[in-house]
Short mmCIF file of C-alpha atoms in Angstrom, two decimals:
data_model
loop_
_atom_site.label_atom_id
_atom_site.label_comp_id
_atom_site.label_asym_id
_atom_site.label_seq_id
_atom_site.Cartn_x
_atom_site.Cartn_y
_atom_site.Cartn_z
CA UNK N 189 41.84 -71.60 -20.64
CA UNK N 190 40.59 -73.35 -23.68
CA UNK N 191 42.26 -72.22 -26.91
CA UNK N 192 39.86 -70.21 -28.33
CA UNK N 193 39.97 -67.85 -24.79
CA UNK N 194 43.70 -68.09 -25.49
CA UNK N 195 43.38 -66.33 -29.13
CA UNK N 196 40.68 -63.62 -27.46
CA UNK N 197 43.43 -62.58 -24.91
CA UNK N 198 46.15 -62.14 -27.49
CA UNK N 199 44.87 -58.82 -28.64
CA UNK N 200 45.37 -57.49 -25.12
CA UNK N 201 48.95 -57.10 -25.37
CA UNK N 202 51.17 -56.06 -28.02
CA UNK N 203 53.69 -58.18 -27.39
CA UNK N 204 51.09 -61.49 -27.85
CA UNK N 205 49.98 -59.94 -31.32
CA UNK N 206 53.25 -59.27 -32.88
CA UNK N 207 54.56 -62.50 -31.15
CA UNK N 208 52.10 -64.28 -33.29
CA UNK N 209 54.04 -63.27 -36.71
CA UNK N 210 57.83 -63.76 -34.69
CA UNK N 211 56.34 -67.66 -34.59
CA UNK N 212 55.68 -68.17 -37.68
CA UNK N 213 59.33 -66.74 -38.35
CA UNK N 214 60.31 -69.83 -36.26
CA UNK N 215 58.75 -72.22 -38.68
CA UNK N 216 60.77 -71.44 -41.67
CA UNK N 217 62.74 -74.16 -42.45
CA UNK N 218 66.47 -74.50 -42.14
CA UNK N 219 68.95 -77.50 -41.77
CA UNK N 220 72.17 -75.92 -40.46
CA UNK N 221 72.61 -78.99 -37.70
CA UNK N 222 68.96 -79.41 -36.84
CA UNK N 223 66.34 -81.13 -38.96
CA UNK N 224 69.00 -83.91 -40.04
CA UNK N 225 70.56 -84.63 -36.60
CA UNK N 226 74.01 -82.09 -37.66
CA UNK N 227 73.90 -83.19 -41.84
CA UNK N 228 73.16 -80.58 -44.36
CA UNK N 229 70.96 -80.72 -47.51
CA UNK N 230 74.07 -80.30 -49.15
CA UNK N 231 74.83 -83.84 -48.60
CA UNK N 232 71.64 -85.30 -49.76
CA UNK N 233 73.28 -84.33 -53.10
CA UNK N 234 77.08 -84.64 -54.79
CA UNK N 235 78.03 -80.63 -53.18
CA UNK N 236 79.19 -83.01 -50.06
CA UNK N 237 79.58 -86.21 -48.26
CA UNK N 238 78.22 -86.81 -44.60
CA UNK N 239 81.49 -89.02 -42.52
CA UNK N 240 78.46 -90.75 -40.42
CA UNK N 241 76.34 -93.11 -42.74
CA UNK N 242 74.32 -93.63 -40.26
CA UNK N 243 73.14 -90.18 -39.88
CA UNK N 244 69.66 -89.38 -41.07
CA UNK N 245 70.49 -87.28 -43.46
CA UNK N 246 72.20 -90.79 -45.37
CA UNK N 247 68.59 -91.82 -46.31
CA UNK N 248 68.46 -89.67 -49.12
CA UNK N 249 71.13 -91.42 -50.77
CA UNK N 250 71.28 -95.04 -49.71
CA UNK N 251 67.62 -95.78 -50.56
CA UNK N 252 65.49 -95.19 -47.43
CA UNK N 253 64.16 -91.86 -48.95
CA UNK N 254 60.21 -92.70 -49.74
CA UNK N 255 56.70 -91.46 -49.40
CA UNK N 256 56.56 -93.69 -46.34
CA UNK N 257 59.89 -91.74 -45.17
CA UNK N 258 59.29 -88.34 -46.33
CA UNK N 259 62.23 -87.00 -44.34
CA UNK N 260 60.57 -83.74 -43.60
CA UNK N 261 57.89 -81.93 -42.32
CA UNK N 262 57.24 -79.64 -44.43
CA UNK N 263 53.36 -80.61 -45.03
CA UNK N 264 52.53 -80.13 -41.21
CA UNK N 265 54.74 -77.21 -40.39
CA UNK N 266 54.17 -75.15 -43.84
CA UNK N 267 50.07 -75.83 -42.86
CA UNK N 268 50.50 -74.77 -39.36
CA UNK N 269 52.23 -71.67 -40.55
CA UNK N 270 49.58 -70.76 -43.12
CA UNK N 271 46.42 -71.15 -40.81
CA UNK N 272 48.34 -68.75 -37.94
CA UNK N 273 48.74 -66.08 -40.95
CA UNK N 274 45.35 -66.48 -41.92
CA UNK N 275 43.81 -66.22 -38.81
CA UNK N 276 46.43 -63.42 -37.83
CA UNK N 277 45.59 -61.67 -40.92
CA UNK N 278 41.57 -62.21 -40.18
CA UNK N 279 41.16 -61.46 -36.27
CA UNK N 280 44.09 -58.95 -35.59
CA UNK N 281 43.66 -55.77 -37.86
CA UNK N 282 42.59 -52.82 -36.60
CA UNK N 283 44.30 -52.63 -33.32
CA UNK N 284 45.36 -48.98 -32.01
CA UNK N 285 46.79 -50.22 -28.11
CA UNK N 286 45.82 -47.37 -26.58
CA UNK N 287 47.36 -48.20 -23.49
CA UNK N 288 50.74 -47.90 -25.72
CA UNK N 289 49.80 -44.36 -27.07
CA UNK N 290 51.92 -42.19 -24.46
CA UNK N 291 54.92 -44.09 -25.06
CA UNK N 292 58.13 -42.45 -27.20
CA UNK N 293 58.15 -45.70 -28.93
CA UNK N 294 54.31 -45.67 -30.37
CA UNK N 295 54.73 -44.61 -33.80
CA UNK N 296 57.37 -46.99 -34.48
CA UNK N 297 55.45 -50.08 -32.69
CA UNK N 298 52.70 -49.06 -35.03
CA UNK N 299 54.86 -49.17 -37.64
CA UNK N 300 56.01 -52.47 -36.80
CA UNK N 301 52.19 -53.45 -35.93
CA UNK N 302 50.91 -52.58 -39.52
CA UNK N 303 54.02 -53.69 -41.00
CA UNK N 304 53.45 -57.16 -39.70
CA UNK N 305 50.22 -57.76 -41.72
CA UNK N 306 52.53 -57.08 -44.65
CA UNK N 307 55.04 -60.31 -43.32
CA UNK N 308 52.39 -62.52 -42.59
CA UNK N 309 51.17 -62.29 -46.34
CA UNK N 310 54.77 -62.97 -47.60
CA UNK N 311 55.00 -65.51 -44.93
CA UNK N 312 51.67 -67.33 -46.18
CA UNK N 313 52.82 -66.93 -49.69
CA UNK N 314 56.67 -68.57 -49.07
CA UNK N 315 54.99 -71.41 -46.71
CA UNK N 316 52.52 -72.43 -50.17
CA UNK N 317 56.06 -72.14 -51.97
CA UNK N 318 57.58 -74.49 -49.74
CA UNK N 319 54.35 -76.77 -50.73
CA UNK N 320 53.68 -76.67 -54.16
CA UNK N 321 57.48 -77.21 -55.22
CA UNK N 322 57.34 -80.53 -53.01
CA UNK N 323 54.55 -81.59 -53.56
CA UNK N 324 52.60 -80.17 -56.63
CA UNK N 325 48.54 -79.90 -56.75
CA UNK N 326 47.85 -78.79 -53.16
CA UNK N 327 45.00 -77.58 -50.80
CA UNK N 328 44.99 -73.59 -51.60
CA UNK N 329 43.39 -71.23 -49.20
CA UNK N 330 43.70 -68.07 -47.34
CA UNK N 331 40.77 -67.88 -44.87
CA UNK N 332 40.41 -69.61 -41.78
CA UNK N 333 39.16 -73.46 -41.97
CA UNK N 334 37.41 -74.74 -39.18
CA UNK N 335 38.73 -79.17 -39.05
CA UNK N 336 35.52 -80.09 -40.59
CA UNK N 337 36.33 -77.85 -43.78
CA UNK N 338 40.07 -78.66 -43.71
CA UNK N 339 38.86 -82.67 -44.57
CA UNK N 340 36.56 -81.96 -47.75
CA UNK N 341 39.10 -79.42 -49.21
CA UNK N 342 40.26 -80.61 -52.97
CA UNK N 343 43.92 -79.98 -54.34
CA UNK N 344 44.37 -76.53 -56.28
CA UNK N 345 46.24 -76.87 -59.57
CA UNK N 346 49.94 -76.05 -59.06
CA UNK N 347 50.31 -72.97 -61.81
CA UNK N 348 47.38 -71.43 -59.96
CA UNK N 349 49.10 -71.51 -56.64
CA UNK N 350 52.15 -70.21 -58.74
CA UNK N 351 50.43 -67.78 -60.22
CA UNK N 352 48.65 -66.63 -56.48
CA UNK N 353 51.99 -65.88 -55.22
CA UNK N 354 53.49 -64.17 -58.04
CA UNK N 355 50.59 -61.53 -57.78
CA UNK N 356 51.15 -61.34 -53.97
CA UNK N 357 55.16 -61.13 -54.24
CA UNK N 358 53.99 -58.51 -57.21
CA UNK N 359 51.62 -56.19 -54.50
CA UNK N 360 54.66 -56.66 -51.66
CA UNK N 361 57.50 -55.97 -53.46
CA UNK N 362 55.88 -52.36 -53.66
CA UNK N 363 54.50 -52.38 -50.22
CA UNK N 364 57.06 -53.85 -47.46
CA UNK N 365 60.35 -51.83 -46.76
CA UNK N 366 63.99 -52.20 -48.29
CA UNK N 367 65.37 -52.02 -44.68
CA UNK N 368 64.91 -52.40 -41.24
CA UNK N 369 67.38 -51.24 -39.87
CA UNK N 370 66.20 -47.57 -39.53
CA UNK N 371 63.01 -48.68 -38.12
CA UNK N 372 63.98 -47.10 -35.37
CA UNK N 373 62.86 -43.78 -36.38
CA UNK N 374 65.00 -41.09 -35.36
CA UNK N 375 66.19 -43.37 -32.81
CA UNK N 376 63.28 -43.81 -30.79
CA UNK N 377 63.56 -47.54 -30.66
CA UNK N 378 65.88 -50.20 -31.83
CA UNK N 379 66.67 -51.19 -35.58
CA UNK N 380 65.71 -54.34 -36.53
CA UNK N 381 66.90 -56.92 -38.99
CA UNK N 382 65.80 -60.26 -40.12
CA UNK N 383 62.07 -59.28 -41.15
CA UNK N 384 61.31 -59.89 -44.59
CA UNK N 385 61.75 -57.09 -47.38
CA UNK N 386 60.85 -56.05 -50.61
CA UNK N 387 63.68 -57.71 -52.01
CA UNK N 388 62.92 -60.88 -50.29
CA UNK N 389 59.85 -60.36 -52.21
CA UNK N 390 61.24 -59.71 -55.82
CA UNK N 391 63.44 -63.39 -55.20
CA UNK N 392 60.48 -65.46 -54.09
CA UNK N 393 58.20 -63.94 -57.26
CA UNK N 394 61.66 -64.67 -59.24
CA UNK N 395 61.74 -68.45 -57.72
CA UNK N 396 58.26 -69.61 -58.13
CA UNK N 397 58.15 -67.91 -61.94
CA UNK N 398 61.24 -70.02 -62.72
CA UNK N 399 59.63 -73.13 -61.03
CA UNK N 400 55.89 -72.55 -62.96
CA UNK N 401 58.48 -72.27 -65.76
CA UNK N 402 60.31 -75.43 -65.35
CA UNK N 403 59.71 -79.02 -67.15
CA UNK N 404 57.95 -80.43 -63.57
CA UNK N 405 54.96 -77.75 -64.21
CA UNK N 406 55.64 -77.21 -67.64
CA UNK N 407 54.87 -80.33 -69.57
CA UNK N 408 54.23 -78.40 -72.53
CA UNK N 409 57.02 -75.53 -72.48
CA UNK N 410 54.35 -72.28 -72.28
CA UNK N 411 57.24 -69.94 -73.39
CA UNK N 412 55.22 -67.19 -71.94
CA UNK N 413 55.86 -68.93 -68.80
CA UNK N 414 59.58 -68.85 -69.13
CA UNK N 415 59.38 -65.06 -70.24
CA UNK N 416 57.77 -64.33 -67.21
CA UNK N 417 60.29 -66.25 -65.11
CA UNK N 418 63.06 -64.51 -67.48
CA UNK N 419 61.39 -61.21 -67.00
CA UNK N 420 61.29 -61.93 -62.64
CA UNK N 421 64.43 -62.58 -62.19
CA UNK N 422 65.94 -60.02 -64.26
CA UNK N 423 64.05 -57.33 -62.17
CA UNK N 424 66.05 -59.03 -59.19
CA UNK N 425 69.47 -58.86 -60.77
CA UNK N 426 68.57 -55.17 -61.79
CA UNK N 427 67.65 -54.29 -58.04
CA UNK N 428 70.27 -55.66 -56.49
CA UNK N 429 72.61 -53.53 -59.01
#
């Protein structure tokens, strides 16, 4: 099976489609004892000190640390992430399962189903995050690219990435749900936890203001940049109260 009959099966089983978004869950990027061989971030900085200087997580500090040593992946895996939402988000709407329809669980896999669309956005949004904070002017899009597109793309300024996932965090903050854990509805199938909320919303929105904001992107201190920021991350304080 080539992989194009590979993405025309997935919409034959639930499980394949919603699988798709659980992935891209996978690619978020963490270092508790993994991407530095058991170091932490932390210790790339003065919060702590690694006991192994050989570890790889010494680089940081001891010179290694350059474009030709990047120590991390996050170009490749944010990428890989964004083009599985896109194309999730492009070729997977729409679906009903039929098979699934006399099943006491349907209306909450539905709900789960349609949510999904709503994670993938976030997901796509926190993945260009990820990118324009490391790296600055970067490749923007949000529709499939075929290889031969990918290579004549140009770099989007950085403030209008910032400012494309502000509006998105904006539109999900109101749209994806404050908990999971009754998605169960009236017990018909298990809560869930872990999915991204509208709170998880509000804090990106809140971190990408404040970064738009800061000195890096800010050369020329836009206040209305840093009342916008201000204005973000009060509206998280406030909802977590």
């Amino acid at each position: 099976m080539n992989i194009q009959e590979f993405y025309d099966s997935i919409d034959e089983s639930y499980e394949n489609v919603i699988g798709m978004i659980t992935n891209v869950y996978s690619i978020l990027d963490y270092d508790f004892g993994q991407t530095y061989k058991g170091g932490m971030l932390a210790s790339a900085c003065d919060e702590a000190e690694y006991a192994y200087t050989n570890n790889d997580i010494c680089d940081f500090v001891n010179g290694s640390w350059s474009p030709a040593n990047p120590m991390s992946n996050i170009w490749s895996s944010s990428y890989k992430a964004i083009q599985i939402c896109n194309q999730y988000l492009a070729e997977f709407q729409g679906l009903t399962f039929d098979e699934l329809k006399l099943n006491d669980d349907y209306r909450a896999q539905m709900f789960r189903y349609t949510n999904s669309f709503k994670e993938a956005r976030f997901l796509r949004a926190y993945f260009y995050f990820n990118l324009v904070r490391a790296y600055g002017d970067v490749p923007y899009f949000t529709e499939m690219v075929t290889t031969d597109q990918v290579n004549s793309l140009t770099r989007t300024p950085a403030q209008e990435i910032f400012n494309a996932i502000i509006a998105e965090c904006d539109k999900l903050s109101t749209e994806l749900p404050a908990d999971y854990t009754k998605l169960g509805l009236d017990g018909i199938a298990p809560a869930e936890n872990g999915r991204v909320t509208c709170y998880a919303a509000l804090a990106l929105k809140a971190r990408a203001a404040l970064y738009a904001a800061s000195p890096l992107f800010n050369p020329e201190n836009n206040k209305d940049l840093w009342r916008r920021a201000a204005e973000a991350n009060k509206e998280v304080i406030e909802t977590c109260t």
